[in-house]
C-alpha positions as semicolon CSV with decimal commas, in nm:
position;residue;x (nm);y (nm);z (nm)
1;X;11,638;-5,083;-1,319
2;X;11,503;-5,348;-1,061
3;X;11,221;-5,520;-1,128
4;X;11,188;-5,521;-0,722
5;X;11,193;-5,173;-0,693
6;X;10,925;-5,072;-0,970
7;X;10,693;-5,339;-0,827
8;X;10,763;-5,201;-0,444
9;X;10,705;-4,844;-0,593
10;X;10,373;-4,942;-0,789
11;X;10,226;-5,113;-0,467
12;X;10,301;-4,863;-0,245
13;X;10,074;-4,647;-0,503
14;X;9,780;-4,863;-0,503
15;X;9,504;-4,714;-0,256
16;X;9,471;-4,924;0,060
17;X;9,164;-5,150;0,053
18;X;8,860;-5,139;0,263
19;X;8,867;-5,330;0,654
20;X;8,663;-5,578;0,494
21;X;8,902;-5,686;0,223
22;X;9,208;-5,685;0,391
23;X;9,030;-5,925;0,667
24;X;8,995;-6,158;0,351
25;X;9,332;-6,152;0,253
26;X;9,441;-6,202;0,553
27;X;9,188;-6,535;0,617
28;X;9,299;-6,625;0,272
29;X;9,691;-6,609;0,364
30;X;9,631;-6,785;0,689
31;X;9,421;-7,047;0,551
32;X;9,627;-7,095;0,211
33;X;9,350;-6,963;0,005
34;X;9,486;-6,879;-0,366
35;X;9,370;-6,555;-0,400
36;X;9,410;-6,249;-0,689
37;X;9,726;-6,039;-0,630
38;X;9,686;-5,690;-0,487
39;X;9,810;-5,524;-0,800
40;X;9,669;-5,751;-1,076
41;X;9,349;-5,694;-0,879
42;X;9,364;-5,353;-0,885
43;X;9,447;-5,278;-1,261
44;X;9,188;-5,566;-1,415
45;X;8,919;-5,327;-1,124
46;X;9,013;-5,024;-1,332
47;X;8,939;-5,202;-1,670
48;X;8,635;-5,294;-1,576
49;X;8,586;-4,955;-1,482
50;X;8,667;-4,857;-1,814
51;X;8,457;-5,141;-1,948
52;X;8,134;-5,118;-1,728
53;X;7,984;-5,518;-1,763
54;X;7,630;-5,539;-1,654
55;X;7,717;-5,964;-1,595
56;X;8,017;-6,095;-1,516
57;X;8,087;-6,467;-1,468
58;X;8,332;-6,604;-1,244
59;X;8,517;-6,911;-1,275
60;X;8,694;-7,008;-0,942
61;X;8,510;-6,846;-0,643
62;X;8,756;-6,929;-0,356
63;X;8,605;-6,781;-0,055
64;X;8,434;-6,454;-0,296
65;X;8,766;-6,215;-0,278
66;X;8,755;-6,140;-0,607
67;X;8,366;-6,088;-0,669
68;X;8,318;-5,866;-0,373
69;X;8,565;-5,699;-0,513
70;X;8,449;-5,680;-0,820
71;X;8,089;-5,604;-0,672
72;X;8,234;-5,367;-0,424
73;X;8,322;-5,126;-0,765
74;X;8,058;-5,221;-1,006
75;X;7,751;-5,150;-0,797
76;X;7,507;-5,188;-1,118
77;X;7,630;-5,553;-1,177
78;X;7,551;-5,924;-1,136
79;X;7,800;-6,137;-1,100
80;X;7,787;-6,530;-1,101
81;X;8,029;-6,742;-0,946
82;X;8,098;-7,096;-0,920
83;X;8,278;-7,326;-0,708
84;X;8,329;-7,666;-0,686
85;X;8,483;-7,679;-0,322
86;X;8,184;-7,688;-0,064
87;X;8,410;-7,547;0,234
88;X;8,541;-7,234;0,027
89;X;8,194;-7,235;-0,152
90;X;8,007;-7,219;0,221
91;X;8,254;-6,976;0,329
92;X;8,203;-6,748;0,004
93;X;7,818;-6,738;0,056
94;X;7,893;-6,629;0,421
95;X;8,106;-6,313;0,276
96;X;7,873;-6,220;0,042
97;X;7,636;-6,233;0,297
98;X;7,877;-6,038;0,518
99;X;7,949;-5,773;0,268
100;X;7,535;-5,753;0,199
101;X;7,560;-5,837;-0,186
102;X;7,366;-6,123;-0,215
103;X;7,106;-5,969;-0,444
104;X;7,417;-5,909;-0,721
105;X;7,599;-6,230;-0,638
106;X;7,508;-6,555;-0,722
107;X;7,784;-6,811;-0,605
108;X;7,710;-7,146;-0,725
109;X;7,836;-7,523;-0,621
110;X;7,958;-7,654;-0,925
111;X;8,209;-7,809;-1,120
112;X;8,317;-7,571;-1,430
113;X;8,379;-7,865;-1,670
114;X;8,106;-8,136;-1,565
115;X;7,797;-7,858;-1,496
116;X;7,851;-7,644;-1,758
117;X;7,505;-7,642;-1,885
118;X;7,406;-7,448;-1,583
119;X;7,585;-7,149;-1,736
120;X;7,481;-7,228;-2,049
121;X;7,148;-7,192;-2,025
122;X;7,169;-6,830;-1,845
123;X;7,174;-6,488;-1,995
124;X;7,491;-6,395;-2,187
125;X;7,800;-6,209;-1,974
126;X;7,980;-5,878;-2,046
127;X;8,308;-6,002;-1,870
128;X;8,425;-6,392;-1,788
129;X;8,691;-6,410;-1,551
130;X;8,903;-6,733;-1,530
131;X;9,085;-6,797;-1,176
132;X;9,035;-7,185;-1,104
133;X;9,261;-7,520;-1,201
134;X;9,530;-7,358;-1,442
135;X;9,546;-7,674;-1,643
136;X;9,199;-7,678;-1,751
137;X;9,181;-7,300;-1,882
138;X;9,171;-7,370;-2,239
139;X;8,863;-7,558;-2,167
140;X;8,715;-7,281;-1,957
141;X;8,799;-7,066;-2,260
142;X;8,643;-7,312;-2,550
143;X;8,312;-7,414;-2,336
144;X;8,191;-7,038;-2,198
145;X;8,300;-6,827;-2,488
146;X;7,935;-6,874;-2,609
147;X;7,840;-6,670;-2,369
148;X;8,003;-6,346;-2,396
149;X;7,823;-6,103;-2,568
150;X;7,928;-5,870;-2,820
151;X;8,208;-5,629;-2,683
152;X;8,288;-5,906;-2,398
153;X;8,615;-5,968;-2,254
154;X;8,768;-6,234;-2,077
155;X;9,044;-6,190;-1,817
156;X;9,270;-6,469;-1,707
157;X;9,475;-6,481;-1,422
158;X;9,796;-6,617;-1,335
159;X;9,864;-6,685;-1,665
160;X;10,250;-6,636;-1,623
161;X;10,241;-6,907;-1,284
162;X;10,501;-6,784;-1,098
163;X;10,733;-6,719;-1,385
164;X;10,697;-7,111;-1,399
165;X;10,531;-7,035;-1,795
166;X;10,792;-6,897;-1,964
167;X;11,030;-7,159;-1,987
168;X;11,121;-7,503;-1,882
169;X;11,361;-7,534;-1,579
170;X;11,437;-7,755;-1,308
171;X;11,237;-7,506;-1,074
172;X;10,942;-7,558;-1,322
173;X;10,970;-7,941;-1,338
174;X;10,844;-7,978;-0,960
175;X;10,495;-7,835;-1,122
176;X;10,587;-7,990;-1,513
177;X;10,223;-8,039;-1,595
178;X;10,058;-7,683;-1,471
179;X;10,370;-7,480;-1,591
180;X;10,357;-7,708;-1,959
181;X;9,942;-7,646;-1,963
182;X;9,987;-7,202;-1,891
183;X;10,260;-7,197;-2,135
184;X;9,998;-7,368;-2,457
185;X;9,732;-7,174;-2,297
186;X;9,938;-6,830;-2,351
187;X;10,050;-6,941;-2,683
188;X;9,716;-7,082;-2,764
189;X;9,598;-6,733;-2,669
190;X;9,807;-6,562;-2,923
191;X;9,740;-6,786;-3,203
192;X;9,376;-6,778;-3,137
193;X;9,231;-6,612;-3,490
194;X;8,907;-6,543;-3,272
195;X;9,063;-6,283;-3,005
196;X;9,335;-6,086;-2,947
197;X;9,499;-6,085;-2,640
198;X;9,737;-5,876;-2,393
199;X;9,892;-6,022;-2,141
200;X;10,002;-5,774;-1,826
201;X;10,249;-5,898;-1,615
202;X;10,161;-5,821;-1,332
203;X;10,062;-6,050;-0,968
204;X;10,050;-6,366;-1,154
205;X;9,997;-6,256;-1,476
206;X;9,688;-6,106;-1,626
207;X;9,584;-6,185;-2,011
208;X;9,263;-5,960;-2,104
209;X;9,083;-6,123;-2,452
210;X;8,890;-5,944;-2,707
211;X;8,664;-6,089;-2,960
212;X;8,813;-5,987;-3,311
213;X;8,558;-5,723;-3,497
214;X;8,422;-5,594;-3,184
215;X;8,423;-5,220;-3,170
């Protein structure tokens, strides 16, 4: 069957987003913001539907698409976010500020790698969602696990990089490094005796990771 097809068919299923999200993805398109994909989005919402994190920690604001979104369905949870880009991170303040969530979200300017202790020092998180510099998301992984709590999960996105992951090839060689870095992130994933992980392929890619002996 074609793969074009079945994804046409899914999206056309996936209920239109509010006015005020669709004005972001538009901004984000128009200003070549990397933003989550519509469907990825919209099945990692319904896990944490399922799921129901009180904290959530973001790494990789952007301009705040993904934790308004987030926010927008989770109305009992806090959320902090951190960016290191002072244009996108002024710009993501302004939406939250827009949307009127600045009492759940916390968007902070800071470098994930150099400031972790920030996080560190703060209250553990329910859910950790990695969406900022693909190479470095082993290290996101290895430095903030210590902060999900019991029954956490962590969701990374575009873990499959444009298809780019799965295999060398002289379309993946224009981005070597970033394609090389996903693919021993996903494998690294896999192997990890810690977690188990699935890996949806959908948008970009979605891997969801659970603590091993967490009921």
């Amino acid at each position: 069957m074609n793969d074009t097809l079945i994804h046409n068919y899914l999206l056309s299923h996936i209920p239109e987003r509010k006015p005020f999200f669709m004005e972001l993805e538009a901004y984000a398109k128009e200003h070549e913001v990397p933003v989550m994909e519509i469907d990825s989005m919209h099945f990692m919402l319904q896990i944490m539907q399922i799921q129901q994190p009180k904290r959530i920690l973001e790494i990789g604001t952007a301009i705040g698409y993904s934790a308004l979104r987030m926010a927008d369905v989770l109305p009992n949870v806090h959320i902090v976010t951190m960016e290191r880009d002072e244009t996108r991170y002024d710009r993501a303040w302004h939406n939250v500020r827009a949307f009127g969530v600045e009492d759940r979200v916390e968007v902070l300017l800071m470098d994930a790698l150099e400031d972790s202790s920030i996080i560190l020092e703060k209250e553990n998180f329910d859910a950790i969602f990695i969406d900022a510099a693909k190479a470095q998301y082993a290290k996101f992984f290895d430095i903030y696990i210590e902060k999900l709590a019991p029954n956490g999960v962590i969701y990374s996105d575009n873990v499959l990089f444009k298809g780019l992951a799965l295999h060398d090839s002289p379309r993946a060689q224009q981005k070597q490094r970033v394609s090389r870095k996903m693919r021993e992130f996903n494998d690294w994933l896999l192997q990890n005796p810690n977690f188990t992980t699935t890996t949806i392929p959908l948008g970009d890619g979605l891997a969801i990771s659970r603590r091993k002996g967490d009921v």
